[in-house]
mmCIF file of C-alpha atoms and ligand atoms in Angstrom:
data_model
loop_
_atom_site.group_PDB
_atom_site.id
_atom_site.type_symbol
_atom_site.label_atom_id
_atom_site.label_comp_id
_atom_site.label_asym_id
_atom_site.label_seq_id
_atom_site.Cartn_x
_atom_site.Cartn_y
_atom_site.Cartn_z
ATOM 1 C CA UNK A 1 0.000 0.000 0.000
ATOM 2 C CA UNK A 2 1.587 3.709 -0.680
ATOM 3 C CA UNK A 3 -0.309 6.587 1.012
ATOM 4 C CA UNK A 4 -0.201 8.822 3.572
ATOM 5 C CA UNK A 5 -1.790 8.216 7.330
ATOM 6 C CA UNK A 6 -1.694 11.095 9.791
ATOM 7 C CA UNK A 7 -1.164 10.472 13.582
ATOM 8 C CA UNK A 8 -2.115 13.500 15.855
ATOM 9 C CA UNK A 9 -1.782 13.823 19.444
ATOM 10 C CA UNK A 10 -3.229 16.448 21.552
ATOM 11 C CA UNK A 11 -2.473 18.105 24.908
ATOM 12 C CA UNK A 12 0.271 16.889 27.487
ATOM 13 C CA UNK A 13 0.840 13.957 24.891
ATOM 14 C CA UNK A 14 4.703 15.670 24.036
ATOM 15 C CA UNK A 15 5.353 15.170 28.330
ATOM 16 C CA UNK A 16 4.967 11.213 27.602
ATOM 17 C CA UNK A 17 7.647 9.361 29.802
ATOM 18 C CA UNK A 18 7.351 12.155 32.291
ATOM 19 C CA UNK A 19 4.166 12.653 32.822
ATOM 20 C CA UNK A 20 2.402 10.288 35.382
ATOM 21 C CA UNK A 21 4.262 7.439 34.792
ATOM 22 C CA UNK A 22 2.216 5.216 36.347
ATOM 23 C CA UNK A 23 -1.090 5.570 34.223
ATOM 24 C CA UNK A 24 1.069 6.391 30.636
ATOM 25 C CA UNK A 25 4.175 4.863 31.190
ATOM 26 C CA UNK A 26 7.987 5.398 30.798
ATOM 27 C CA UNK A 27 8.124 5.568 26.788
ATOM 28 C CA UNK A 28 8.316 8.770 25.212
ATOM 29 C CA UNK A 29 6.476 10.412 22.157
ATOM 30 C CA UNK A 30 9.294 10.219 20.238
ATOM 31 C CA UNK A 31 10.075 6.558 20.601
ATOM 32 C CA UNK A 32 6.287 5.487 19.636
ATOM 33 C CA UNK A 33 7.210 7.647 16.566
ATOM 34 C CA UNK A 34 9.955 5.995 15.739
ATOM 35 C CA UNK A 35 7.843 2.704 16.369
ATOM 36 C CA UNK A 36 5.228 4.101 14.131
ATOM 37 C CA UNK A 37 8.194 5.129 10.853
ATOM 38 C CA UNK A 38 9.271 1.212 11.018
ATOM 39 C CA UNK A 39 5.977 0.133 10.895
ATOM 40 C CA UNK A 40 5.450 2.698 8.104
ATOM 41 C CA UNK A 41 8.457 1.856 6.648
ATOM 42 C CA UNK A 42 7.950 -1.506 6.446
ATOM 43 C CA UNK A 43 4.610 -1.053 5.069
ATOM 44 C CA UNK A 44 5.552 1.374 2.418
ATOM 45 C CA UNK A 45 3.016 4.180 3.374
ATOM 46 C CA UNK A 46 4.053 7.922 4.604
ATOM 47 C CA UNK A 47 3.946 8.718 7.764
ATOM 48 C CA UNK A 48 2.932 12.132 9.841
ATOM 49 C CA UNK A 49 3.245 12.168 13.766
ATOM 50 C CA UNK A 50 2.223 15.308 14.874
ATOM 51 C CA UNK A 51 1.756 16.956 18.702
ATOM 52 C CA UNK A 52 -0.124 20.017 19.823
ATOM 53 C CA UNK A 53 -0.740 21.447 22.947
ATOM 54 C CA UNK A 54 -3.590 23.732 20.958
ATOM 55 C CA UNK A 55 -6.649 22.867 19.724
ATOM 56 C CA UNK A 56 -6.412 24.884 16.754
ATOM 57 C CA UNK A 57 -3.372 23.387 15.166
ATOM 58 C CA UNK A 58 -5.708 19.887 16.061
ATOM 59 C CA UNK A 59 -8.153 21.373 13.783
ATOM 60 C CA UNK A 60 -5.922 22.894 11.201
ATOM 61 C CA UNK A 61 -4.076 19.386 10.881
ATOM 62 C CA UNK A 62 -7.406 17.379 10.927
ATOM 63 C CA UNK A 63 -8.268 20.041 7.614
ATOM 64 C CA UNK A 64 -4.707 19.162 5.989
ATOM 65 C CA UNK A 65 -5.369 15.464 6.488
ATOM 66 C CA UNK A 66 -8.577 16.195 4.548
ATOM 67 C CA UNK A 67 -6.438 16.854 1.232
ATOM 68 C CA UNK A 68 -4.036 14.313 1.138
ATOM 69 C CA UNK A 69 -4.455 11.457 4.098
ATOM 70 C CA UNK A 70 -5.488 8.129 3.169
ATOM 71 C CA UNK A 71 -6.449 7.686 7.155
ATOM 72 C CA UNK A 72 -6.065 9.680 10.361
ATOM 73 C CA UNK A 73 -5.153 7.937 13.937
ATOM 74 C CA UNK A 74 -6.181 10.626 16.752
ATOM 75 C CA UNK A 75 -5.134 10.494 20.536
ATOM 76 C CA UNK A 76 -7.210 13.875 21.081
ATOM 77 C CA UNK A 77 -6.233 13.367 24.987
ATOM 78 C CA UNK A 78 -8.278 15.850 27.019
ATOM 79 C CA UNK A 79 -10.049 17.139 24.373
ATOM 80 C CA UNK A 80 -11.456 14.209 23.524
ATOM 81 C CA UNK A 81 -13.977 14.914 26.350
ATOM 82 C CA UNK A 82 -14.361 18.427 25.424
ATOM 83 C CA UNK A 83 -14.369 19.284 21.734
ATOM 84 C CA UNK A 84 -16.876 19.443 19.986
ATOM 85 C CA UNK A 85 -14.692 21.489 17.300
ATOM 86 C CA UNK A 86 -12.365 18.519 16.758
ATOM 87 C CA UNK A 87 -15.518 16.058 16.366
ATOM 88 C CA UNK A 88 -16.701 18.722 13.504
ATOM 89 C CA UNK A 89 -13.040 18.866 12.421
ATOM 90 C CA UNK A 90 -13.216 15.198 12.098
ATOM 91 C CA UNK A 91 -16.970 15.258 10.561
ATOM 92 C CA UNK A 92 -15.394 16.826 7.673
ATOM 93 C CA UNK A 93 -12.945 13.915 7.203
ATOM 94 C CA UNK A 94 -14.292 11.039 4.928
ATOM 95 C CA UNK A 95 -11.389 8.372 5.250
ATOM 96 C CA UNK A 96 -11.656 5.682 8.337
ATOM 97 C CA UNK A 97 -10.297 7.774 11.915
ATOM 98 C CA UNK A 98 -9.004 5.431 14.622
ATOM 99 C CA UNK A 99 -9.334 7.034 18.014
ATOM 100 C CA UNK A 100 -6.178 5.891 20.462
ATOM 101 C CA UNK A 101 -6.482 5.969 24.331
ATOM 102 C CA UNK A 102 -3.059 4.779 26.015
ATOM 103 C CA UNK A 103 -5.238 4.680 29.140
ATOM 104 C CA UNK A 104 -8.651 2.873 29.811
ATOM 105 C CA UNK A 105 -10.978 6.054 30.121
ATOM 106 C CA UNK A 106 -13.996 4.045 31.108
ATOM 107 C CA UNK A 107 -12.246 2.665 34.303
ATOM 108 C CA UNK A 108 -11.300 6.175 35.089
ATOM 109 C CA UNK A 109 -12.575 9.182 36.441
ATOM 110 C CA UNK A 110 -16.358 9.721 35.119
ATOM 111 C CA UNK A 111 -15.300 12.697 33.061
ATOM 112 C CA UNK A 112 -13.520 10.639 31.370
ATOM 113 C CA UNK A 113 -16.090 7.998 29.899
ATOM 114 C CA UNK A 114 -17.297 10.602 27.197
ATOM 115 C CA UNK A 115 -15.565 11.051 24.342
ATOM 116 C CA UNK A 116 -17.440 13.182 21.303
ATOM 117 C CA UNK A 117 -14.575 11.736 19.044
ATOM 118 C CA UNK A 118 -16.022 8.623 19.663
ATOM 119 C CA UNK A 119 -19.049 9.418 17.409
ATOM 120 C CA UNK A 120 -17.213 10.276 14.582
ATOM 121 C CA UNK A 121 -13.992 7.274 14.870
ATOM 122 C CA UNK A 122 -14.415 4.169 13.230
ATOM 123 C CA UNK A 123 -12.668 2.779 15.734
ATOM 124 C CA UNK A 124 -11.452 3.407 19.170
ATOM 125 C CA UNK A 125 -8.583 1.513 20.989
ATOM 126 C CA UNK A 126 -7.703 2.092 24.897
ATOM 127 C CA UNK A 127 -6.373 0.903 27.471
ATOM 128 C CA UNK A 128 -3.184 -1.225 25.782
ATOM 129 C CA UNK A 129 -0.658 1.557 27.088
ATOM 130 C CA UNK A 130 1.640 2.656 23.974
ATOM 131 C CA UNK A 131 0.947 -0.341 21.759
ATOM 132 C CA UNK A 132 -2.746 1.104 21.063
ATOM 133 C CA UNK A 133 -0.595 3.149 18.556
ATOM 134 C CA UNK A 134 1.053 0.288 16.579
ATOM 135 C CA UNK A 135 -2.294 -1.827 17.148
ATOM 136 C CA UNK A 136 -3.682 1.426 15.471
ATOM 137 C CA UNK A 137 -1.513 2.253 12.611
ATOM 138 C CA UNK A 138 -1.789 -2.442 11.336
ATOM 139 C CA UNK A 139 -5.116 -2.062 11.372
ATOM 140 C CA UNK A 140 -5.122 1.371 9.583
ATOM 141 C CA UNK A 141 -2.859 0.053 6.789
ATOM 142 C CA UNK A 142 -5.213 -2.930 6.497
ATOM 143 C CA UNK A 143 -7.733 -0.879 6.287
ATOM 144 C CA UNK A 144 -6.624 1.562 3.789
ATOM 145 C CA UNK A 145 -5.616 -1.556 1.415
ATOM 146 C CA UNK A 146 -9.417 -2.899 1.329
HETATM 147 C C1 LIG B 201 -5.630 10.003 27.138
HETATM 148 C C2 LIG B 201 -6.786 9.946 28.146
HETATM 149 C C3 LIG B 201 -7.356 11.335 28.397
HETATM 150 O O1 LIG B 201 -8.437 11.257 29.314
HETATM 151 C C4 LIG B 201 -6.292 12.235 28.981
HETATM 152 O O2 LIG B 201 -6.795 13.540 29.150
HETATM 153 C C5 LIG B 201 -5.045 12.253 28.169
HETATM 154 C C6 LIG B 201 -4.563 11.004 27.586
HETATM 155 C C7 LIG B 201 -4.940 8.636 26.971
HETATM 156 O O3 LIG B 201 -4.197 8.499 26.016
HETATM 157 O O4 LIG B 201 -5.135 7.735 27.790
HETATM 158 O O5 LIG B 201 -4.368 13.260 28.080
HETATM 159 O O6 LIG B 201 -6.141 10.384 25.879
#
């Protein structure tokens, strides 16, 4: 398959490694992107792994992915329970959307069970710590060669 699949991750995602270890783990965002370009690689598709702390570069990226991205993998993180902007963003979008949780949000706080990016994913995948990306990004490829 030769394309391009987007991967976007939202708030607090670039302190991965740091940031309460004990519910995200030790690995960092850049080593699940480099997971991500060998499975890529391997695959023969184009990769972009992006990170923003704002929604509006969320938005503006889901818009890019609109013009050229075969697929789009999302880890929204907070916003997922918030934005309704993103789930219009991703209205807009007419190729499959895979929604990644590294954490379980439904065994979580409450506030967490929502997720308005839920309505619009194809899929959704949490609560297999960092391998909910590569999990994410097989199953996108297969997806995208149907
Ligand atoms: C998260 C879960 C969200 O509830 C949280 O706000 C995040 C990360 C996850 O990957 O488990 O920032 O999306």
């Amino acid at each position: 398959m030769s394309g391009l699949i987007y991967i976007i991750n939202g708030p607090n995602l670039n302190l991965l490694g740091q940031r309460e270890p004990e519910i995200y783990g030790t690995t960092t965002l850049k080593d699940i992107e480099n997971i991500c370009l060998q499975i890529a690689k391997k695959n023969n598709i184009n990769l972009k792994f992006l990170q923003s702390n704002a929604e509006h570069d969320l938005i503006n990226w889901i818009h890019d992915a609109r013009q050229e991205a075969k697929g789009l993998i999302i880890n929204p993180a907070a916003y997922s329970h918030t934005s309704i902007a993103i789930l219009d963003a991703l209205t807009l979008f007419e190729e499959p959307i895979i929604e990644v949780h590294i954490s379980n949000i439904h065994k979580r706080e409450s506030f967490r069970h929502h997720s308005y990016v839920s309505q619009k994913s194809t899929a959704v995948i949490a609560g297999f710590g960092i391998d909910g990306y590569e999990i994410a990004l097989e199953k996108m490829i297969s997806l995208c060669s149907n």
